[in-house]
XYZ file of N, CA and C in Angstrom:
339
model
N -4.598 -128.749 9.068
C -4.489 -127.341 9.879
C -4.773 -126.359 9.027
N -4.195 -126.254 7.903
C -4.556 -125.059 6.993
C -6.094 -124.773 6.735
N -6.943 -125.995 6.480
C -8.379 -125.888 6.303
C -8.985 -125.129 7.434
N -8.557 -125.778 8.677
C -9.319 -124.896 9.858
C -9.044 -123.499 9.816
N -7.739 -122.955 9.444
C -7.637 -121.423 9.550
C -8.310 -120.855 8.557
N -8.371 -121.339 7.484
C -9.245 -120.921 6.266
C -10.713 -120.862 6.759
N -11.417 -121.884 7.240
C -12.776 -121.803 7.612
C -12.966 -120.933 8.697
N -11.920 -120.838 9.681
C -12.174 -119.687 10.550
C -12.148 -118.296 10.116
N -11.503 -118.142 9.112
C -11.248 -116.866 8.567
C -12.500 -116.489 7.806
N -13.136 -117.515 7.239
C -14.310 -117.250 6.555
C -15.515 -117.081 7.551
N -15.294 -117.257 8.940
C -16.399 -116.961 9.599
C -17.219 -118.307 9.855
N -16.845 -119.501 9.558
C -17.494 -120.713 9.599
C -17.374 -121.306 10.962
N -16.122 -121.317 11.469
C -15.722 -121.991 12.867
C -15.676 -120.859 13.682
N -15.823 -121.046 14.996
C -15.774 -120.557 16.134
C -16.887 -119.729 16.684
N -16.990 -118.769 17.708
C -17.930 -118.261 18.206
C -18.086 -116.814 17.488
N -17.116 -116.145 17.106
C -17.219 -114.792 16.485
C -17.922 -114.744 15.306
N -17.962 -115.632 14.461
C -18.607 -115.312 13.179
C -20.232 -115.360 13.173
N -20.860 -115.971 14.244
C -22.249 -115.921 14.263
C -23.029 -114.791 14.649
N -22.307 -113.840 15.219
C -22.888 -112.532 15.591
C -23.277 -111.547 14.410
N -22.715 -111.444 13.423
C -22.905 -110.583 12.263
C -24.033 -111.119 11.501
N -24.526 -112.211 11.658
C -25.567 -112.838 10.660
C -26.806 -113.082 11.246
N -27.365 -112.345 12.390
C -28.401 -112.820 12.979
C -29.676 -112.571 12.287
N -29.682 -111.480 11.488
C -30.997 -111.316 10.518
C -30.911 -111.844 9.314
N -29.728 -112.405 8.884
C -29.628 -112.794 7.545
C -30.345 -114.057 7.117
N -31.040 -114.881 8.259
C -31.621 -116.178 7.842
C -33.156 -115.411 7.384
N -33.780 -114.690 7.946
C -35.072 -113.993 7.673
C -34.973 -113.337 6.286
N -33.741 -112.542 6.123
C -33.883 -111.958 4.856
C -33.501 -112.780 3.639
N -33.036 -114.037 3.903
C -33.022 -114.929 2.875
C -34.232 -115.608 2.378
N -35.140 -115.544 3.307
C -36.516 -116.124 3.087
C -37.414 -115.189 2.439
N -37.340 -113.780 2.496
C -37.933 -112.872 1.973
C -38.378 -113.120 0.497
N -37.429 -113.223 -0.376
C -37.721 -113.329 -1.678
C -38.678 -114.508 -2.035
N -38.316 -115.585 -1.205
C -39.096 -116.845 -1.543
C -40.707 -116.572 -0.969
N -40.782 -115.856 0.295
C -42.152 -115.403 0.702
C -42.787 -114.571 -0.480
N -42.170 -113.724 -0.979
C -42.694 -112.827 -1.938
C -43.173 -113.672 -3.063
N -42.466 -114.387 -3.639
C -42.846 -115.407 -4.781
C -44.090 -116.018 -4.380
N -44.193 -116.737 -3.105
C -45.358 -117.599 -2.914
C -46.516 -116.435 -2.769
N -46.427 -115.306 -2.274
C -47.511 -114.524 -2.287
C -48.106 -113.951 -3.633
N -47.210 -113.615 -4.519
C -47.425 -113.400 -5.917
C -48.055 -114.752 -6.607
N -47.751 -115.782 -6.514
C -48.195 -116.944 -6.977
C -49.737 -117.192 -6.619
N -49.961 -116.909 -5.252
C -51.395 -117.052 -4.649
C -52.121 -116.156 -5.271
N -51.968 -114.694 -5.472
C -52.801 -113.781 -6.032
C -52.837 -113.800 -7.578
N -51.929 -114.285 -8.184
C -51.911 -114.601 -9.722
C -52.489 -115.881 -10.285
N -52.249 -116.957 -9.548
C -52.480 -118.058 -9.978
C -53.643 -118.805 -9.039
N -53.588 -118.887 -7.758
C -54.325 -119.849 -7.011
C -55.718 -119.028 -6.830
N -55.818 -117.814 -6.444
C -56.975 -117.274 -6.013
C -57.810 -116.889 -7.082
N -57.641 -116.621 -8.179
C -58.406 -116.653 -9.477
C -58.945 -117.986 -9.946
N -58.189 -119.007 -9.740
C -58.728 -120.410 -10.010
C -59.848 -120.790 -8.859
N -59.745 -120.489 -7.747
C -60.646 -120.847 -6.711
C -61.872 -119.859 -6.885
N -61.871 -118.832 -7.332
C -63.071 -117.828 -7.681
C -63.732 -118.422 -8.882
N -63.135 -119.072 -9.871
C -63.722 -119.650 -10.927
C -64.668 -120.883 -10.497
N -63.612 -121.493 -9.773
C -64.477 -122.817 -9.242
C -65.745 -122.467 -8.550
N -65.665 -121.676 -7.681
C -66.813 -121.059 -6.853
C -68.066 -120.696 -7.923
N -67.717 -120.027 -8.886
C -68.667 -119.416 -9.761
C -69.246 -120.715 -10.588
N -68.386 -121.632 -10.915
C -68.948 -122.883 -11.440
C -69.901 -123.538 -10.610
N -69.431 -123.780 -9.578
C -70.458 -124.533 -8.505
C -71.755 -124.000 -8.200
N -71.584 -122.592 -8.212
C -72.786 -121.816 -8.002
C -73.758 -122.107 -9.394
N -73.397 -121.963 -10.538
C -73.913 -122.237 -11.853
C -74.592 -123.574 -11.762
N -73.647 -124.619 -11.443
C -74.293 -125.688 -11.397
C -75.332 -126.046 -10.398
N -75.239 -125.323 -9.254
C -76.406 -125.556 -8.148
C -77.786 -124.799 -8.752
N -77.782 -123.818 -9.435
C -78.721 -123.062 -9.951
C -79.286 -123.653 -11.344
N -78.915 -124.839 -11.747
C -79.442 -125.312 -13.097
C -80.929 -125.561 -12.840
N -81.750 -125.424 -13.897
C -83.098 -125.782 -13.834
C -83.397 -126.419 -15.100
N -84.790 -127.140 -15.258
C -85.331 -127.896 -16.322
C -85.477 -126.662 -17.252
N -85.330 -126.934 -18.584
C -85.689 -125.886 -19.645
C -84.401 -124.966 -19.949
N -83.389 -124.929 -19.039
C -82.136 -124.175 -19.330
C -81.454 -124.748 -20.359
N -81.072 -123.838 -21.338
C -80.195 -124.142 -22.455
C -78.737 -124.104 -22.030
N -77.933 -125.177 -22.284
C -76.877 -125.319 -21.683
C -75.709 -125.562 -22.744
N -74.419 -125.315 -22.422
C -73.331 -125.976 -23.276
C -72.419 -126.544 -22.402
N -72.225 -127.985 -23.014
C -71.144 -128.795 -22.256
C -69.820 -128.567 -22.617
N -68.825 -129.035 -21.835
C -67.282 -128.848 -21.991
C -66.985 -129.512 -23.407
N -67.856 -130.408 -23.768
C -67.484 -131.039 -25.163
C -67.942 -130.355 -26.367
N -68.775 -129.413 -26.006
C -69.211 -128.670 -27.176
C -70.897 -128.970 -27.591
N -71.447 -129.843 -26.696
C -72.860 -130.028 -27.191
C -73.689 -128.992 -26.404
N -74.815 -128.577 -27.254
C -75.718 -127.636 -26.693
C -76.888 -128.454 -26.719
N -77.809 -128.061 -25.503
C -79.036 -128.686 -25.650
C -79.886 -128.033 -24.422
N -81.025 -128.605 -24.239
C -82.007 -127.995 -23.216
C -82.195 -129.081 -22.295
N -82.257 -128.677 -21.003
C -82.187 -129.733 -19.780
C -83.681 -130.201 -19.682
N -83.739 -131.512 -19.821
C -85.142 -132.091 -19.495
C -85.257 -133.024 -18.306
N -84.078 -133.406 -17.656
C -84.100 -134.025 -16.272
C -82.896 -133.724 -15.535
N -82.884 -133.941 -14.284
C -81.824 -133.932 -13.560
C -81.812 -134.772 -12.307
N -80.491 -135.287 -11.813
C -80.393 -135.872 -10.589
C -79.264 -135.091 -9.774
N -78.642 -135.527 -8.852
C -77.602 -134.955 -8.276
C -76.385 -134.914 -9.050
N -76.079 -135.804 -9.848
C -74.907 -135.981 -10.593
C -75.044 -136.135 -12.058
N -76.261 -136.403 -12.557
C -76.575 -136.532 -14.078
C -77.632 -135.599 -14.507
N -77.148 -135.091 -15.835
C -78.178 -134.186 -16.268
C -78.578 -134.787 -17.733
N -79.951 -134.720 -18.014
C -80.521 -135.175 -19.309
C -80.638 -133.980 -20.221
N -80.006 -134.115 -21.268
C -80.072 -132.902 -22.296
C -80.904 -133.234 -23.591
N -81.612 -132.744 -23.984
C -82.285 -132.781 -25.378
C -81.516 -131.821 -26.514
N -80.604 -132.628 -27.233
C -79.729 -131.851 -28.027
C -80.275 -131.710 -29.614
N -81.344 -132.440 -29.985
C -82.229 -132.277 -31.295
C -83.586 -132.779 -30.776
N -84.456 -132.640 -31.871
C -85.849 -133.197 -31.711
C -85.827 -134.759 -31.227
N -86.300 -135.178 -30.158
C -86.363 -136.445 -29.484
C -84.941 -137.129 -29.378
N -83.977 -136.489 -29.344
C -82.579 -136.883 -29.048
C -82.085 -136.394 -27.729
N -82.093 -137.415 -26.745
C -81.523 -137.043 -25.484
C -80.303 -137.799 -25.140
N -79.547 -137.075 -24.498
C -78.220 -137.633 -23.868
C -78.029 -137.132 -22.373
N -77.407 -138.115 -21.665
C -77.095 -137.889 -20.402
C -75.557 -137.477 -20.187
N -75.393 -136.537 -19.426
C -74.013 -136.066 -19.099
C -73.719 -135.879 -17.629
N -72.725 -135.942 -17.210
C -72.374 -135.590 -15.691
C -72.625 -134.221 -15.653
N -72.983 -133.894 -14.301
C -73.607 -132.467 -14.113
C -72.182 -131.466 -14.193
N -70.987 -132.089 -13.786
C -69.928 -131.073 -13.702
C -69.385 -130.955 -15.085
N -69.808 -131.486 -16.213
C -69.355 -131.156 -17.545
C -70.278 -130.064 -18.143
N -71.133 -129.565 -17.576
C -71.882 -128.437 -17.943
C -70.851 -127.125 -17.988
N -70.683 -126.429 -18.993
C -69.705 -125.410 -19.128
C -70.255 -123.978 -18.743
N -71.662 -123.915 -19.569
C -72.215 -122.661 -19.459
C -73.709 -122.832 -19.615
N -74.401 -121.722 -18.985
C -75.744 -121.634 -19.308
C -75.959 -120.668 -20.355
N -76.660 -121.042 -21.359
C -76.857 -120.149 -22.554
C -78.361 -119.461 -22.302
N -78.650 -118.211 -22.558
C -80.033 -117.616 -22.524
C -80.941 -118.291 -23.444
N -82.173 -117.865 -23.494
C -83.357 -118.448 -24.123
C -83.001 -118.213 -25.757
N -82.973 -119.198 -26.539
C -82.661 -118.980 -28.081
C -81.296 -118.715 -28.210
N -80.468 -118.631 -27.206
C -78.959 -118.199 -27.661
C -78.327 -119.650 -27.987
N -77.348 -119.356 -28.862
C -76.399 -120.662 -29.194
C -75.103 -119.855 -29.144
N -74.104 -120.775 -28.748
C -72.584 -120.405 -28.795
C -72.036 -120.483 -30.077
N -71.174 -119.649 -30.373
C -70.746 -119.457 -31.726
C -69.159 -119.398 -31.581
């Protein structure tokens, strides 16, 4: 019986305790919502922008472009399919790499340092 009176005094039981906390539920989620918005603009959106730029760069590859792979190989594109790019990394030395592993397009005669 003592627990029931303590719970009632704290506003847990009965009908009178619910009237004062009508807006409390929404206010409790405001900080969480703010954190989600901050994470979106600081982490998710910039990553999506980078992915879009990378897809555009991959779709604009052409034979003769000098490229840098994610593994650090530099070469000139000598052939391409939808998924594979053939690079000439030295005189008469050609390697095939997945198109998605091209990290950057270098300018003519430019090397990554």
